[in-house]
Short mmCIF file of C-alpha atoms and ligand atoms in Angstrom, two decimals:
data_model
loop_
_atom_site.label_atom_id
_atom_site.label_comp_id
_atom_site.label_asym_id
_atom_site.label_seq_id
_atom_site.Cartn_x
_atom_site.Cartn_y
_atom_site.Cartn_z
CA MET A 1 6.60 25.42 5.46
CA LYS A 2 5.51 22.09 4.03
CA LYS A 3 2.02 20.93 4.94
CA HIS A 4 1.32 18.00 7.21
CA ASN A 5 0.37 15.60 4.44
CA PHE A 6 -2.11 12.88 5.41
CA SER A 7 -3.13 12.18 1.82
CA ALA A 8 -4.24 8.59 1.17
CA GLY A 9 -2.42 8.17 -2.13
CA PRO A 10 -0.55 9.49 -3.95
CA CYS A 11 0.91 10.54 -0.66
CA ILE A 12 3.82 11.94 1.29
CA LEU A 13 7.35 10.98 0.29
CA PRO A 14 10.53 11.74 2.23
CA GLN A 15 11.71 15.29 1.63
CA GLY A 16 15.26 14.16 0.86
CA VAL A 17 13.93 11.77 -1.78
CA LEU A 18 11.99 14.57 -3.47
CA LYS A 19 15.12 16.69 -3.53
CA LYS A 20 17.27 13.98 -5.07
CA ALA A 21 14.54 13.16 -7.56
CA SER A 22 14.26 16.76 -8.68
CA GLU A 23 18.01 16.99 -9.13
CA ALA A 24 17.96 13.84 -11.25
CA LEU A 25 15.42 15.48 -13.53
CA LEU A 26 18.02 18.05 -14.49
CA ASN A 27 21.28 16.18 -14.25
CA PHE A 28 21.35 12.50 -13.41
CA ASN A 29 24.55 10.89 -12.12
CA ASN A 30 26.53 13.90 -13.33
CA ASP A 31 25.96 12.59 -16.86
CA ASP A 32 24.75 16.06 -17.91
CA LEU A 33 21.48 14.46 -18.97
CA SER A 34 18.11 14.10 -17.31
CA LEU A 35 17.05 10.76 -15.88
CA ILE A 36 13.95 10.92 -18.07
CA GLU A 37 15.78 11.57 -21.33
CA ILE A 38 18.23 8.67 -21.29
CA SER A 39 17.66 5.17 -22.58
CA HIS A 40 16.10 2.75 -20.14
CA ARG A 41 18.74 0.31 -21.44
CA SER A 42 21.63 2.60 -20.47
CA LYS A 43 23.85 1.38 -17.66
CA SER A 44 22.78 4.37 -15.56
CA PHE A 45 19.14 3.29 -15.59
CA VAL A 46 19.69 -0.48 -15.51
CA ASP A 47 21.64 0.11 -12.29
CA VAL A 48 18.63 1.96 -10.89
CA ILE A 49 16.06 -0.73 -11.58
CA GLU A 50 18.40 -3.51 -10.43
CA LYS A 51 18.98 -1.62 -7.21
CA ALA A 52 15.25 -1.07 -6.72
CA ARG A 53 14.52 -4.75 -7.27
CA SER A 54 17.20 -5.93 -4.90
CA LEU A 55 16.32 -3.38 -2.19
CA ALA A 56 12.69 -4.51 -2.29
CA LEU A 57 13.67 -8.14 -1.72
CA GLU A 58 16.27 -7.24 0.87
CA LEU A 59 13.89 -5.13 2.96
CA LEU A 60 11.32 -7.93 2.94
CA GLY A 61 13.95 -10.54 3.79
CA LEU A 62 13.22 -12.45 0.60
CA GLU A 63 16.63 -12.56 -1.05
CA ASN A 64 17.78 -15.91 -2.42
CA LYS A 65 14.48 -17.56 -1.57
CA GLY A 66 13.08 -18.11 -5.05
CA TYR A 67 11.36 -14.74 -5.32
CA LYS A 68 11.57 -12.21 -8.16
CA ALA A 69 10.82 -8.50 -7.82
CA LEU A 70 9.25 -6.74 -10.79
CA PHE A 71 8.32 -3.13 -11.45
CA LEU A 72 5.29 -3.22 -13.75
CA GLN A 73 2.72 -0.73 -14.96
CA GLY A 74 -1.06 -0.57 -14.89
CA GLY A 75 -1.33 -0.03 -11.15
CA ALA A 76 -2.50 -2.49 -8.55
CA SER A 77 -5.74 -2.55 -10.54
CA LEU A 78 -4.08 -4.40 -13.40
CA GLU A 79 -2.76 -6.96 -10.92
CA PHE A 80 -6.36 -7.82 -9.99
CA LEU A 81 -6.63 -9.20 -13.49
CA MET A 82 -3.06 -10.45 -13.98
CA VAL A 83 -3.19 -12.57 -10.84
CA ALA A 84 -6.24 -14.40 -12.13
CA TYR A 85 -4.92 -14.62 -15.68
CA ASN A 86 -1.71 -16.27 -14.49
CA LEU A 87 -2.95 -18.40 -11.59
CA LEU A 88 -6.64 -19.20 -11.91
CA ASN A 89 -7.36 -22.50 -13.61
CA LYS A 90 -10.70 -23.47 -12.15
CA LYS A 91 -11.35 -21.94 -8.79
CA ALA A 92 -10.00 -19.17 -6.59
CA ALA A 93 -10.70 -18.15 -2.99
CA TYR A 94 -10.93 -14.49 -1.98
CA LEU A 95 -11.47 -12.65 1.27
CA ASN A 96 -13.60 -9.55 0.77
CA THR A 97 -12.38 -6.90 3.21
CA GLY A 98 -12.82 -3.67 1.29
CA THR A 99 -13.54 -1.84 -1.93
CA TRP A 100 -10.20 -2.93 -3.39
CA SER A 101 -10.78 -6.60 -2.56
CA ASP A 102 -14.19 -6.30 -4.12
CA LYS A 103 -12.67 -5.01 -7.34
CA ALA A 104 -10.12 -7.82 -7.37
CA ILE A 105 -12.96 -10.31 -6.96
CA LYS A 106 -14.88 -8.79 -9.84
CA GLU A 107 -11.92 -9.24 -12.18
CA ALA A 108 -11.15 -12.79 -11.06
CA LYS A 109 -14.74 -13.88 -11.64
CA GLU A 110 -14.08 -13.53 -15.37
CA PHE A 111 -11.62 -16.41 -15.17
CA GLY A 112 -13.31 -19.12 -13.16
CA GLU A 113 -15.21 -20.10 -10.08
CA MET A 114 -15.02 -17.68 -7.20
CA VAL A 115 -15.31 -18.65 -3.56
CA GLU A 116 -15.71 -15.67 -1.28
CA VAL A 117 -14.53 -17.20 1.98
CA GLY A 118 -15.59 -14.23 4.06
CA SER A 119 -16.91 -10.72 3.57
CA SER A 120 -17.68 -7.64 5.64
CA LYS A 121 -19.22 -5.82 2.70
CA ASP A 122 -22.73 -5.76 4.14
CA GLU A 123 -21.39 -4.07 7.29
CA GLY A 124 -19.55 -1.36 5.39
CA TYR A 125 -16.20 -3.16 5.69
CA THR A 126 -15.87 -2.08 9.33
CA PHE A 127 -14.06 -5.26 10.38
CA ILE A 128 -11.94 -8.12 9.06
CA PRO A 129 -13.89 -11.39 8.83
CA LYS A 130 -12.37 -14.15 10.96
CA GLY A 131 -12.78 -17.88 11.35
CA TYR A 132 -13.24 -18.48 7.64
CA SER A 133 -11.95 -21.59 5.96
CA ILE A 134 -10.11 -21.79 2.69
CA PRO A 135 -10.92 -24.57 0.22
CA GLU A 136 -7.66 -26.44 -0.34
CA ASP A 137 -8.62 -27.30 -3.91
CA ALA A 138 -8.64 -23.64 -4.94
CA ASP A 139 -5.76 -22.47 -7.14
CA TYR A 140 -4.85 -19.68 -4.72
CA PHE A 141 -6.14 -17.53 -1.89
CA HIS A 142 -6.22 -13.74 -2.29
CA CYS A 143 -6.45 -11.14 0.45
CA THR A 144 -5.83 -7.42 0.98
CA SER A 145 -3.50 -6.70 3.89
CA ASN A 146 -4.64 -3.14 4.48
CA ASN A 147 -7.95 -1.65 3.48
CA THR A 148 -7.08 1.88 2.50
CA VAL A 149 -10.64 3.18 2.27
CA ALA A 150 -12.29 1.69 5.37
CA GLY A 151 -9.17 1.77 7.55
CA THR A 152 -8.86 -1.86 8.60
CA GLN A 153 -5.78 -4.06 8.49
CA MET A 154 -5.27 -7.81 8.66
CA LYS A 155 -3.22 -8.61 11.76
CA VAL A 156 -2.98 -12.33 11.07
CA PHE A 157 -2.84 -14.24 7.83
CA PRO A 158 -4.28 -17.70 7.34
CA LYS A 159 -2.25 -20.86 7.15
CA THR A 160 -2.95 -22.59 3.88
CA ASN A 161 -1.27 -25.03 1.53
CA ILE A 162 -2.40 -23.21 -1.58
CA PRO A 163 -0.53 -20.16 -2.94
CA LEU A 164 -1.14 -17.05 -0.86
CA VAL A 165 -1.58 -13.83 -2.88
CA CYS A 166 -1.79 -10.46 -1.19
CA ASP A 167 -2.52 -6.91 -2.28
CA MET A 168 -0.22 -4.94 0.03
CA SER A 169 -0.56 -1.63 -1.79
CA SER A 170 -1.16 0.47 1.27
CA ASP A 171 1.00 -1.14 3.93
CA ILE A 172 3.95 -2.81 2.25
CA PHE A 173 7.24 -1.97 4.01
CA SER A 174 5.32 -0.60 7.00
CA ARG A 175 5.43 -3.58 9.36
CA GLN A 176 7.23 -6.86 9.80
CA LEU A 177 5.42 -9.93 8.56
CA ASP A 178 6.55 -13.40 7.73
CA PHE A 179 6.81 -12.50 4.06
CA GLU A 180 7.89 -16.01 3.14
CA LYS A 181 4.32 -17.13 3.76
CA PHE A 182 3.28 -15.25 0.65
CA ASP A 183 3.71 -16.50 -2.90
CA LEU A 184 2.74 -13.30 -4.66
CA ILE A 185 2.66 -9.79 -3.23
CA TYR A 186 1.73 -6.72 -5.22
CA ALA A 187 1.60 -3.04 -4.40
CA GLY A 188 0.96 0.12 -6.35
CA ALA A 189 3.91 2.39 -5.57
CA GLN A 190 1.95 5.50 -4.69
CA LYS A 191 0.91 4.52 -1.17
CA ASN A 192 4.12 3.74 0.62
CA MET A 193 6.95 3.55 -1.87
CA GLY A 194 6.99 6.20 -4.55
CA PRO A 195 4.99 8.13 -7.12
CA ALA A 196 2.13 6.67 -9.14
CA GLY A 197 3.10 4.86 -12.32
CA THR A 198 4.69 1.65 -11.21
CA THR A 199 3.57 -1.45 -9.31
CA LEU A 200 5.87 -3.69 -7.35
CA VAL A 201 5.22 -7.39 -7.81
CA ILE A 202 7.08 -9.93 -5.68
CA ILE A 203 6.52 -13.39 -6.99
CA LYS A 204 7.67 -16.89 -6.25
CA GLU A 205 8.50 -18.21 -9.67
CA ASP A 206 7.41 -21.79 -9.01
CA ILE A 207 3.72 -20.88 -8.78
CA LEU A 208 3.66 -19.98 -12.48
CA GLY A 209 3.05 -22.16 -15.53
CA LYS A 210 0.08 -24.02 -14.09
CA VAL A 211 -2.80 -22.57 -16.08
CA GLU A 212 -3.92 -23.93 -19.40
CA ARG A 213 -4.93 -20.71 -21.12
CA HIS A 214 -2.70 -18.68 -23.41
CA ILE A 215 -1.49 -15.55 -21.64
CA PRO A 216 -0.67 -12.45 -23.74
CA SER A 217 2.98 -11.42 -23.31
CA MET A 218 2.42 -8.18 -21.42
CA LEU A 219 0.06 -9.88 -18.97
CA ASN A 220 2.31 -12.86 -18.40
CA TYR A 221 4.46 -12.65 -15.27
CA GLN A 222 6.93 -15.05 -16.86
CA THR A 223 7.62 -12.54 -19.65
CA HIS A 224 8.61 -9.89 -17.14
CA ILE A 225 10.66 -12.33 -15.08
CA ASN A 226 12.55 -13.51 -18.15
CA LYS A 227 13.33 -9.93 -19.15
CA ASP A 228 14.30 -8.73 -15.66
CA SER A 229 11.39 -6.30 -15.60
CA MET A 230 12.61 -4.69 -18.84
CA PHE A 231 10.36 -6.37 -21.41
CA ASN A 232 9.19 -2.91 -22.40
CA THR A 233 10.08 0.58 -21.22
CA PRO A 234 9.52 0.76 -17.47
CA SER A 235 8.24 3.93 -15.76
CA VAL A 236 11.76 5.20 -15.29
CA PHE A 237 10.98 8.12 -13.03
CA ALA A 238 8.59 6.18 -10.79
CA VAL A 239 11.10 3.34 -10.46
CA TYR A 240 13.87 5.79 -9.63
CA VAL A 241 11.89 7.54 -6.89
CA SER A 242 10.81 4.15 -5.50
CA MET A 243 14.47 3.10 -5.40
CA LEU A 244 15.37 6.28 -3.49
CA THR A 245 12.53 5.69 -1.02
CA LEU A 246 13.58 2.09 -0.44
CA GLN A 247 17.15 3.25 0.10
CA TRP A 248 15.88 5.88 2.56
CA LEU A 249 14.04 3.17 4.46
CA LYS A 250 17.06 0.90 4.53
CA ASP A 251 19.28 3.71 5.82
CA LEU A 252 16.80 4.43 8.62
CA GLY A 253 16.95 0.83 9.81
CA GLY A 254 14.47 -0.93 7.54
CA ILE A 255 11.02 -2.24 8.34
CA GLU A 256 11.95 -3.13 11.91
CA PHE A 257 12.67 0.53 12.63
CA ILE A 258 9.78 2.08 10.72
CA GLU A 259 7.25 -0.28 12.26
CA LYS A 260 8.03 1.15 15.69
CA VAL A 261 7.52 4.68 14.41
CA ASN A 262 4.31 3.68 12.66
CA ASN A 263 2.97 2.07 15.84
CA LYS A 264 3.75 5.23 17.80
CA LYS A 265 1.98 7.43 15.28
CA ALA A 266 -1.08 5.18 15.19
CA ALA A 267 -1.26 4.95 19.00
CA LEU A 268 -1.04 8.72 19.32
CA LEU A 269 -3.95 9.34 16.96
CA TYR A 270 -6.20 6.47 18.03
CA ASN A 271 -5.74 7.37 21.70
CA GLU A 272 -7.00 10.84 20.92
CA ILE A 273 -9.94 9.55 18.86
CA ASP A 274 -10.94 7.36 21.81
CA ARG A 275 -10.32 9.98 24.49
CA ASN A 276 -11.92 12.98 22.81
CA SER A 277 -15.72 12.80 23.04
CA LEU A 278 -16.09 14.83 19.84
CA PHE A 279 -14.64 11.98 17.75
CA LYS A 280 -15.48 8.37 17.11
CA GLY A 281 -13.55 5.68 15.27
CA ILE A 282 -15.34 3.92 12.42
CA VAL A 283 -13.96 0.37 12.47
CA ALA A 284 -13.54 -2.49 14.97
CA LYS A 285 -10.69 -1.63 17.34
CA GLU A 286 -8.80 -4.88 16.92
CA ASP A 287 -8.73 -4.40 13.14
CA ARG A 288 -7.65 -0.77 13.07
CA SER A 289 -5.10 0.08 10.42
CA THR A 290 -1.81 1.66 11.44
CA MET A 291 -1.72 3.31 8.01
CA ASN A 292 -5.19 4.76 7.50
CA ALA A 293 -7.16 5.91 10.54
CA THR A 294 -10.84 6.60 9.85
CA PHE A 295 -13.06 8.56 12.20
CA VAL A 296 -16.14 10.79 12.32
CA LEU A 297 -17.35 13.72 14.37
CA THR A 298 -19.92 12.77 16.99
CA ASN A 299 -21.74 16.00 16.14
CA LYS A 300 -21.88 16.53 12.38
CA GLY A 301 -22.98 20.13 12.99
CA LEU A 302 -19.41 20.96 13.98
CA THR A 303 -17.91 19.92 10.64
CA GLU A 304 -17.29 23.41 9.38
CA THR A 305 -15.56 24.52 12.59
CA PHE A 306 -13.27 21.49 12.67
CA ASP A 307 -12.45 21.69 8.95
CA LYS A 308 -11.46 25.32 9.28
CA MET A 309 -9.20 24.54 12.22
CA TRP A 310 -7.20 21.74 10.64
CA THR A 311 -6.91 23.58 7.34
CA GLU A 312 -5.48 26.59 9.15
CA ALA A 313 -3.03 24.34 10.99
CA GLY A 314 -1.48 23.33 7.66
CA ILE A 315 -3.00 19.86 7.55
CA ASN A 316 -3.75 18.31 4.17
CA GLY A 317 -5.74 15.32 2.99
CA ILE A 318 -7.79 14.10 5.96
CA LYS A 319 -11.19 14.17 4.25
CA GLY A 320 -12.59 10.62 4.23
CA HIS A 321 -13.01 8.67 1.02
CA ARG A 322 -16.16 9.75 -0.81
CA SER A 323 -17.72 6.32 -0.16
CA VAL A 324 -17.21 6.50 3.63
CA GLY A 325 -17.29 10.19 4.55
CA GLY A 326 -15.91 11.54 7.80
CA TYR A 327 -12.15 11.71 8.07
CA ARG A 328 -9.22 9.53 7.13
CA ALA A 329 -5.72 10.31 8.29
CA SER A 330 -3.17 8.31 6.34
CA MET A 331 0.09 7.82 8.19
CA TYR A 332 2.42 6.22 5.69
CA ASN A 333 6.12 5.63 6.37
CA ALA A 334 7.26 9.10 5.33
CA LEU A 335 4.79 10.96 7.56
CA PRO A 336 6.68 12.25 10.60
CA LEU A 337 5.41 11.78 14.15
CA TYR A 338 5.21 15.57 14.58
CA SER A 339 2.57 15.73 11.85
CA VAL A 340 0.37 13.34 13.81
CA GLN A 341 1.05 15.46 16.90
CA ALA A 342 -0.08 18.53 14.93
CA LEU A 343 -3.38 16.81 14.12
CA VAL A 344 -3.87 15.69 17.72
CA ASP A 345 -3.18 19.25 18.89
CA VAL A 346 -5.93 20.52 16.59
CA MET A 347 -8.35 17.89 17.90
CA GLN A 348 -7.64 19.01 21.46
CA GLU A 349 -7.89 22.67 20.61
CA PHE A 350 -11.21 21.92 18.91
CA GLU A 351 -12.43 20.25 22.09
CA ARG A 352 -11.47 23.27 24.21
CA LYS A 353 -13.16 25.60 21.79
CA VAL A 354 -16.42 23.63 21.65
CA ILE A 355 -16.58 23.23 25.43
CA THR A 356 -15.88 26.87 26.26
CA GLU A 357 -18.29 28.29 23.68
C1 LIG B 1 -4.88 2.27 -4.11
C2 LIG B 1 -5.09 0.82 -4.00
C3 LIG B 1 -5.30 0.03 -5.14
C4 LIG B 1 -5.40 0.60 -6.54
O1 LIG B 1 -4.18 1.01 -6.98
P1 LIG B 1 -3.96 1.60 -8.45
O2 LIG B 1 -2.49 1.66 -8.52
O3 LIG B 1 -4.64 2.92 -8.49
O4 LIG B 1 -4.56 0.65 -9.41
C5 LIG B 1 -5.45 -1.32 -4.97
N1 LIG B 1 -5.40 -1.88 -3.74
C6 LIG B 1 -5.22 -1.15 -2.62
C7 LIG B 1 -5.17 -1.83 -1.31
C8 LIG B 1 -5.06 0.22 -2.73
O5 LIG B 1 -4.86 0.96 -1.61
#
């Protein structure tokens, strides 16, 4: 039986998607060729990437609204730099909510003045700063919607007249937001959309062309827009699996449907963390992520017992990030509710065991 996979990324994908993807490796479209041995310019593959791009916009409700969807390479980490390269003339504003925001800030600093409008770094990123103000003369404002490592999530986004840029790597397609508020959204595929190797970038074309510097072709969003995301060879397999996952989500009922499931999963686990005296959540309750739940044992001495129990129950990937410790259960779209129930069952069994011994 397949394990209950709480891995933070790369992470669980729908079983049906994995099956279709493995079939395509041997014989794609009944062409008697593998998906990964045909030209990326063949009609078979161009159809795939076009479908992936249009599904992404459709699911976010951004069709015909001036947005382009691109499948690029270099991970979300390259976007840290590309965003600044393409948008930062003099000054940028960033909200520092986690290790990934911090890395984005480090890259952007190479390009101009940096205003950190708020930060929870000194408190271990255990909450989302609030009440900050954004300088309206900055070229853009950058934030991270979900902090994969610490387990916090922005529930509200600021109103601002400057372009709003968001790293949504670990919660894109997981909840409904007013996506039209954003001018540029990026997300590494491997958290909620597909395998590692491609990054989705959703961009409003009219924010480009405003910096004075020369931008190398591969780092220029306009290049990729002009070439429909086919300036060079895309990660064909990663794009294909992302397309299948987006199609899976659409068939289920889209973001509206999956958000309800995600809320149920998160409520189930957080209720147990709060109820069970052997566990304690790490971050501020109002900022808790529905995707990545972080928690610790109240008695560290019981680590070995608990670890043995969840491992034996077929649970994978709940060890916390090395920088935080404790546990992190990632509950991305493809993780079924019964997997969360399996984890909660182990937590309750653990409680019974500790109390009776
Ligand atoms: C994983 C992650 C990244 C880094 O993604 P790569 O594709 O490995 O570069 C950036 N931001 C967030 C929020 C992430 O979760």
